């Protein structure tokens, strides 16, 4: 394997000059840079990333832990992070936590052991106290889609309570009064906040909260199926269904069609997230936009600003949801 010494000899430059070329230093003439690059190519020389990391105390790698790899929500999140960091010449190491405390902690330890310059976390099971303690270590951590009060400058989050409020309020404005709510798992902060927003909308419009019209399930299509089955088997009448995410809404809509409910005539449905398949459902799904791709990009910008001192990045730490009105909601009469 060729060495940096052989590159410097072939290019007839110093070791320092070869190092500057590899690090993208602008204090090298174009002619000299070309000579070094040609020597590297001729010798098939590849820099030793481990040695570079030890020398610079930087690996130029950022760890990213997400709950799952599959699904459009996490795909958009990971794309936002990776695109921003790759444009800055950084690489991303990705692992998963599956919303389980031991697996999230194991994934975090793995990323720390990879000598990442920073770690971006989408975690749901570990406690705020654990994250605060983790932040005291030498590897900076940044949270996406979660707010921890003791770490406000390290968080990129969405106002989920407002999103839950917007969803239900939009149905009330369409004349609906009996609104079923399909909640996500109540150990997840975003699911808790969205349900709180739903209840606030009911309260502000003097609509009594009927616990028979609230059902908790997983953030998956099967959760939507189970939820709508529960509501249809119950005694409480409802004209609209709010789902805490779009996957649940998709499952609920499938179950509705299989049981001869016409949407939105017989049942109005609204989701949350505005994932890529939402406008391709039938009817096209009305939903609350969760700009997770932008949030992923913003988390990456925060790392670039804090860790790599790239001051040109303006940071937005709290995002607001917005309603995307399509065809799955009708006026109630």
CSV table of C-alpha atoms in Angstrom, one decimal:
chain,number,residue,atom,x,y,z
A,1,UNK,CA,0.0,0.0,0.0
A,2,UNK,CA,1.4,3.4,-1.0
A,3,UNK,CA,2.2,5.9,1.7
A,4,UNK,CA,2.0,9.7,2.0
A,5,UNK,CA,5.8,9.7,1.8
A,6,UNK,CA,5.8,8.1,-1.6
A,7,UNK,CA,3.2,10.7,-2.8
A,8,UNK,CA,5.4,13.6,-1.6
A,9,UNK,CA,8.4,12.1,-3.4
A,10,UNK,CA,6.6,11.5,-6.7
A,11,UNK,CA,4.9,14.9,-6.6
A,12,UNK,CA,8.2,16.6,-5.5
A,13,UNK,CA,6.5,18.4,-2.7
A,14,UNK,CA,6.6,18.4,1.1
A,15,UNK,CA,4.5,16.2,3.3
A,16,UNK,CA,2.8,19.3,4.6
A,17,UNK,CA,1.7,20.2,1.1
A,18,UNK,CA,0.3,16.7,0.5
A,19,UNK,CA,-1.6,17.0,3.7
A,20,UNK,CA,-3.0,20.4,2.8
A,21,UNK,CA,-4.2,19.1,-0.6
A,22,UNK,CA,-6.0,16.1,1.2
A,23,UNK,CA,-7.6,18.5,3.7
A,24,UNK,CA,-8.8,20.9,1.0
A,25,UNK,CA,-6.7,23.7,2.1
A,26,UNK,CA,-6.9,26.7,-0.3
A,27,UNK,CA,-3.3,27.7,0.4
A,28,UNK,CA,-2.0,25.5,-2.4
A,29,UNK,CA,-1.7,26.5,-6.0
A,30,UNK,CA,-3.8,24.8,-8.7
A,31,UNK,CA,-0.6,23.5,-10.4
A,32,UNK,CA,0.7,22.0,-7.2
A,33,UNK,CA,-2.6,20.5,-6.3
A,34,UNK,CA,-2.9,18.8,-9.7
A,35,UNK,CA,0.6,17.4,-9.3
A,36,UNK,CA,-0.2,15.9,-5.9
A,37,UNK,CA,-3.6,14.5,-7.1
A,38,UNK,CA,-1.9,12.9,-10.1
A,39,UNK,CA,0.7,11.3,-7.8
A,40,UNK,CA,-2.0,10.0,-5.6
A,41,UNK,CA,-3.8,8.5,-8.6
A,42,UNK,CA,-0.7,6.9,-10.1
A,43,UNK,CA,0.2,5.3,-6.7
A,44,UNK,CA,-3.5,4.4,-6.0
A,45,UNK,CA,-3.0,6.1,-2.7
A,46,UNK,CA,-6.0,6.5,-0.3
A,47,UNK,CA,-5.7,8.5,2.9
A,48,UNK,CA,-5.9,6.5,6.1
A,49,UNK,CA,-9.1,7.9,7.7
A,50,UNK,CA,-8.1,6.6,11.1
A,51,UNK,CA,-4.8,8.2,11.0
A,52,UNK,CA,-6.4,11.5,9.8
A,53,UNK,CA,-8.9,11.3,12.6
A,54,UNK,CA,-6.1,10.9,15.2
A,55,UNK,CA,-4.1,13.7,13.8
A,56,UNK,CA,-7.0,16.2,13.4
A,57,UNK,CA,-9.2,15.0,16.3
A,58,UNK,CA,-12.0,14.9,13.7
A,59,UNK,CA,-13.4,11.9,11.9
A,60,UNK,CA,-15.7,14.0,9.6
A,61,UNK,CA,-18.4,11.4,10.4
A,62,UNK,CA,-21.7,12.1,12.2
A,63,UNK,CA,-23.8,9.4,13.8
A,64,UNK,CA,-27.5,9.3,13.2
A,65,UNK,CA,-29.8,7.1,15.3
A,66,UNK,CA,-33.4,6.8,14.1
A,67,UNK,CA,-36.3,4.6,15.4
A,68,UNK,CA,-36.7,2.7,12.1
A,69,UNK,CA,-35.1,2.4,8.7
A,70,UNK,CA,-38.3,1.5,6.9
A,71,UNK,CA,-41.1,3.9,6.1
A,72,UNK,CA,-41.4,7.2,4.4
A,73,UNK,CA,-41.2,9.3,7.5
A,74,UNK,CA,-37.8,8.1,8.5
A,75,UNK,CA,-36.6,8.1,4.9
A,76,UNK,CA,-37.4,11.8,4.6
A,77,UNK,CA,-35.7,12.5,7.9
A,78,UNK,CA,-32.5,10.6,7.0
A,79,UNK,CA,-32.4,12.2,3.5
A,80,UNK,CA,-32.5,15.7,5.0
A,81,UNK,CA,-29.6,14.9,7.4
A,82,UNK,CA,-27.5,13.1,4.8
A,83,UNK,CA,-28.0,15.6,2.0
A,84,UNK,CA,-26.9,18.5,4.1
A,85,UNK,CA,-23.9,16.8,5.6
A,86,UNK,CA,-22.7,15.3,2.3
A,87,UNK,CA,-22.7,18.7,0.7
A,88,UNK,CA,-20.4,19.8,3.5
A,89,UNK,CA,-18.0,16.9,2.9
A,90,UNK,CA,-19.2,14.9,5.9
A,91,UNK,CA,-20.4,11.3,6.1
A,92,UNK,CA,-23.2,9.7,8.1
A,93,UNK,CA,-23.2,6.5,10.1
A,94,UNK,CA,-26.8,5.3,10.7
A,95,UNK,CA,-28.2,2.8,13.2
A,96,UNK,CA,-31.6,2.2,14.7
A,97,UNK,CA,-33.2,2.1,18.2
A,98,UNK,CA,-36.6,0.6,17.4
A,99,UNK,CA,-38.2,2.8,20.2
A,100,UNK,CA,-36.8,0.4,22.8
A,101,UNK,CA,-34.7,1.8,25.7
A,102,UNK,CA,-32.0,-0.8,25.6
A,103,UNK,CA,-31.6,-0.7,21.8
A,104,UNK,CA,-31.5,3.1,21.8
A,105,UNK,CA,-28.7,3.1,24.4
A,106,UNK,CA,-26.9,0.3,22.5
A,107,UNK,CA,-27.1,2.3,19.3
A,108,UNK,CA,-25.8,5.4,21.0
A,109,UNK,CA,-22.8,3.5,22.5
A,110,UNK,CA,-22.1,2.1,19.0
A,111,UNK,CA,-22.0,5.5,17.4
A,112,UNK,CA,-19.8,6.9,20.2
A,113,UNK,CA,-17.4,4.0,19.7
A,114,UNK,CA,-17.2,4.9,16.0
A,115,UNK,CA,-15.5,8.2,17.0
A,116,UNK,CA,-18.3,10.3,15.5
A,117,UNK,CA,-17.8,14.0,15.7
A,118,UNK,CA,-21.4,14.4,16.8
A,119,UNK,CA,-24.6,12.3,17.1
A,120,UNK,CA,-28.1,13.2,15.9
A,121,UNK,CA,-30.7,11.3,17.7
A,122,UNK,CA,-34.3,10.5,17.1
A,123,UNK,CA,-35.1,8.6,20.3
A,124,UNK,CA,-38.4,7.9,22.0
A,125,UNK,CA,-37.7,5.4,24.8
A,126,UNK,CA,-34.7,6.9,26.7
A,127,UNK,CA,-35.5,9.5,29.4
A,128,UNK,CA,-34.8,13.2,29.4
A,129,UNK,CA,-32.5,12.6,32.4
A,130,UNK,CA,-30.4,10.1,30.4
A,131,UNK,CA,-30.0,12.5,27.5
A,132,UNK,CA,-29.0,15.4,29.8
A,133,UNK,CA,-26.3,13.1,31.3
A,134,UNK,CA,-25.2,12.0,27.9
A,135,UNK,CA,-24.8,15.6,26.7
A,136,UNK,CA,-22.1,16.0,29.4
A,137,UNK,CA,-19.8,13.6,27.5
A,138,UNK,CA,-17.2,14.5,24.9
A,139,UNK,CA,-19.4,13.6,21.9
A,140,UNK,CA,-22.0,16.4,21.2
A,141,UNK,CA,-25.6,15.2,20.8
A,142,UNK,CA,-28.4,16.8,19.0
A,143,UNK,CA,-32.1,15.8,19.1
A,144,UNK,CA,-34.5,15.8,16.2
A,145,UNK,CA,-38.3,15.7,16.6
A,146,UNK,CA,-37.9,16.0,20.4
A,147,UNK,CA,-37.6,18.8,22.9
A,148,UNK,CA,-35.7,18.4,26.2
A,149,UNK,CA,-36.1,21.5,28.4
A,150,UNK,CA,-32.5,21.3,29.8
A,151,UNK,CA,-31.0,21.1,26.3
A,152,UNK,CA,-32.9,23.7,24.3
A,153,UNK,CA,-30.0,24.7,22.1
A,154,UNK,CA,-29.5,21.1,21.0
A,155,UNK,CA,-33.1,20.3,19.9
A,156,UNK,CA,-34.9,20.6,16.6
A,157,UNK,CA,-38.6,19.9,17.2
A,158,UNK,CA,-42.1,20.3,16.0
A,159,UNK,CA,-45.0,21.9,17.9
A,160,UNK,CA,-47.0,18.6,18.0
A,161,UNK,CA,-49.6,20.0,20.3
A,162,UNK,CA,-50.5,22.7,17.8
A,163,UNK,CA,-50.6,20.0,15.1
A,164,UNK,CA,-53.1,18.0,17.0
A,165,UNK,CA,-55.2,21.1,17.6
A,166,UNK,CA,-55.1,22.1,13.9
A,167,UNK,CA,-56.3,18.7,12.8
A,168,UNK,CA,-59.4,18.6,15.1
A,169,UNK,CA,-60.1,22.3,14.7
A,170,UNK,CA,-60.3,21.9,10.9
A,171,UNK,CA,-63.0,19.2,11.3
A,172,UNK,CA,-65.0,21.3,13.8
A,173,UNK,CA,-64.9,24.2,11.3
A,174,UNK,CA,-66.4,21.7,8.8
A,175,UNK,CA,-69.3,21.1,11.2
A,176,UNK,CA,-68.2,17.9,12.8
A,177,UNK,CA,-68.9,17.5,16.5
A,178,UNK,CA,-68.5,13.8,17.1
A,179,UNK,CA,-64.9,13.2,16.3
A,180,UNK,CA,-63.0,10.0,17.0
A,181,UNK,CA,-59.3,10.2,17.7
A,182,UNK,CA,-56.8,7.5,17.0
A,183,UNK,CA,-53.8,8.2,19.2
A,184,UNK,CA,-50.3,7.0,18.9
A,185,UNK,CA,-48.5,5.2,21.8
A,186,UNK,CA,-48.7,7.3,24.9
A,187,UNK,CA,-45.2,6.7,26.0
A,188,UNK,CA,-44.1,8.8,23.0
A,189,UNK,CA,-43.8,12.5,23.5
A,190,UNK,CA,-45.2,13.5,20.1
A,191,UNK,CA,-48.2,11.2,20.5
A,192,UNK,CA,-49.0,12.6,23.9
A,193,UNK,CA,-48.7,16.2,22.6
A,194,UNK,CA,-50.9,15.5,19.5
A,195,UNK,CA,-53.7,14.0,21.8
A,196,UNK,CA,-53.4,17.1,24.0
A,197,UNK,CA,-53.9,19.3,21.0
A,198,UNK,CA,-57.0,17.3,20.0
A,199,UNK,CA,-58.5,17.7,23.5
A,200,UNK,CA,-57.8,21.4,23.5
A,201,UNK,CA,-59.7,21.9,20.3
A,202,UNK,CA,-62.7,20.1,21.7
A,203,UNK,CA,-62.6,22.1,24.9
A,204,UNK,CA,-62.2,25.5,23.2
A,205,UNK,CA,-65.3,24.7,21.1
A,206,UNK,CA,-67.3,23.5,24.2
A,207,UNK,CA,-67.4,19.9,23.0
A,208,UNK,CA,-67.3,17.3,25.7
A,209,UNK,CA,-64.4,14.8,25.6
A,210,UNK,CA,-65.8,11.3,25.1
A,211,UNK,CA,-63.2,8.7,26.1
A,212,UNK,CA,-65.1,6.1,24.1
A,213,UNK,CA,-64.0,8.1,21.0
A,214,UNK,CA,-60.2,7.9,21.9
A,215,UNK,CA,-58.2,4.7,21.1
A,216,UNK,CA,-54.5,4.2,21.4
A,217,UNK,CA,-52.5,2.1,18.9
A,218,UNK,CA,-49.1,1.8,17.2
A,219,UNK,CA,-48.0,4.3,14.6
A,220,UNK,CA,-48.6,1.8,11.9
A,221,UNK,CA,-51.3,0.7,9.3
A,222,UNK,CA,-52.4,-2.1,11.6
A,223,UNK,CA,-53.0,0.4,14.3
A,224,UNK,CA,-55.4,2.3,12.0
A,225,UNK,CA,-57.2,-0.9,11.3
A,226,UNK,CA,-57.5,-1.8,14.9
A,227,UNK,CA,-58.6,1.7,15.8
A,228,UNK,CA,-61.4,2.0,13.3
A,229,UNK,CA,-62.6,-1.5,14.1
A,230,UNK,CA,-62.9,-0.5,17.8
A,231,UNK,CA,-64.8,2.7,17.0
A,232,UNK,CA,-67.3,0.9,14.7
A,233,UNK,CA,-67.9,-1.8,17.2
A,234,UNK,CA,-68.6,0.8,19.9
A,235,UNK,CA,-71.8,2.6,20.8
A,236,UNK,CA,-70.6,6.2,20.3
A,237,UNK,CA,-71.5,7.8,16.9
A,238,UNK,CA,-68.9,9.7,15.0
A,239,UNK,CA,-68.7,11.4,11.6
A,240,UNK,CA,-64.9,12.0,11.5
A,241,UNK,CA,-61.7,10.3,12.5
A,242,UNK,CA,-58.4,12.1,13.4
A,243,UNK,CA,-55.3,9.8,13.1
A,244,UNK,CA,-52.1,10.6,14.9
A,245,UNK,CA,-50.1,9.7,11.7
A,246,UNK,CA,-50.6,9.0,8.1
A,247,UNK,CA,-49.8,5.3,8.3
A,248,UNK,CA,-52.6,4.9,10.8
A,249,UNK,CA,-54.9,6.9,8.5
A,250,UNK,CA,-54.0,4.6,5.6
A,251,UNK,CA,-54.9,1.5,7.6
A,252,UNK,CA,-58.2,3.1,8.8
A,253,UNK,CA,-59.2,4.1,5.2
A,254,UNK,CA,-58.5,0.5,4.0
A,255,UNK,CA,-60.7,-0.9,6.7
A,256,UNK,CA,-63.4,1.7,6.0
A,257,UNK,CA,-63.6,0.7,2.3
A,258,UNK,CA,-63.7,-3.0,3.2
A,259,UNK,CA,-66.7,-2.3,5.3
A,260,UNK,CA,-68.5,-0.2,2.7
A,261,UNK,CA,-67.9,3.2,4.2
A,262,UNK,CA,-67.6,5.9,1.5
A,263,UNK,CA,-65.1,8.6,2.3
A,264,UNK,CA,-65.6,11.4,2.9
A,265,UNK,CA,-69.4,11.1,2.6
A,266,UNK,CA,-69.8,8.5,5.4
A,267,UNK,CA,-66.5,9.3,7.2
A,268,UNK,CA,-64.1,12.1,7.1
A,269,UNK,CA,-60.5,11.2,7.8
A,270,UNK,CA,-57.5,13.3,8.6
A,271,UNK,CA,-53.9,12.2,9.2
A,272,UNK,CA,-50.6,13.7,10.4
A,273,UNK,CA,-47.1,13.9,8.8
A,274,UNK,CA,-47.9,14.5,5.1
A,275,UNK,CA,-45.7,11.6,4.0
A,276,UNK,CA,-45.1,11.0,0.4
A,277,UNK,CA,-48.0,8.5,-0.1
A,278,UNK,CA,-50.6,10.8,1.4
A,279,UNK,CA,-51.7,12.5,-1.9
A,280,UNK,CA,-51.8,9.0,-3.5
A,281,UNK,CA,-54.4,7.4,-1.2
A,282,UNK,CA,-58.0,7.3,-2.2
A,283,UNK,CA,-59.5,9.7,-1.4
A,284,UNK,CA,-56.4,11.9,-1.3
A,285,UNK,CA,-55.6,12.3,2.4
A,286,UNK,CA,-56.1,15.6,4.2
A,287,UNK,CA,-53.3,15.8,6.8
A,288,UNK,CA,-51.1,17.9,9.0
A,289,UNK,CA,-47.7,18.7,7.4
A,290,UNK,CA,-44.7,17.6,9.5
A,291,UNK,CA,-41.6,19.1,7.7
A,292,UNK,CA,-39.3,16.2,8.8
A,293,UNK,CA,-37.0,16.6,5.8
A,294,UNK,CA,-36.4,20.2,6.7
A,295,UNK,CA,-36.0,19.3,10.3
A,296,UNK,CA,-33.4,16.7,9.4
A,297,UNK,CA,-31.5,19.3,7.3
A,298,UNK,CA,-31.7,21.8,10.1
A,299,UNK,CA,-30.3,19.3,12.6
A,300,UNK,CA,-27.4,18.8,10.2
A,301,UNK,CA,-26.9,22.6,9.9
A,302,UNK,CA,-26.8,22.8,13.7
A,303,UNK,CA,-24.0,20.2,13.8
A,304,UNK,CA,-22.1,22.1,11.1
A,305,UNK,CA,-22.4,25.4,13.0
A,306,UNK,CA,-21.6,24.0,16.5
A,307,UNK,CA,-19.1,21.3,15.8
A,308,UNK,CA,-17.4,22.6,12.6
A,309,UNK,CA,-17.8,26.3,13.2
A,310,UNK,CA,-19.6,27.0,9.9
A,311,UNK,CA,-21.2,30.2,10.9
A,312,UNK,CA,-23.2,30.8,7.7
A,313,UNK,CA,-26.1,28.6,9.0
A,314,UNK,CA,-29.2,30.2,10.5
A,315,UNK,CA,-30.9,27.8,12.9
A,316,UNK,CA,-34.6,27.3,13.3
A,317,UNK,CA,-35.2,25.1,16.3
A,318,UNK,CA,-39.0,25.0,16.5
A,319,UNK,CA,-41.1,24.2,13.4
A,320,UNK,CA,-44.8,24.8,13.1
A,321,UNK,CA,-47.2,22.3,11.5
A,322,UNK,CA,-49.7,23.3,8.8
A,323,UNK,CA,-52.9,21.8,7.4
A,324,UNK,CA,-52.8,20.2,3.9
A,325,UNK,CA,-56.4,20.1,2.8
A,326,UNK,CA,-57.2,17.4,0.2
A,327,UNK,CA,-60.2,15.2,-0.5
A,328,UNK,CA,-60.7,13.0,2.6
A,329,UNK,CA,-62.7,15.6,4.6
A,330,UNK,CA,-66.2,16.8,3.9
A,331,UNK,CA,-68.6,19.3,5.4
A,332,UNK,CA,-70.9,17.6,8.0
A,333,UNK,CA,-74.6,18.2,7.5
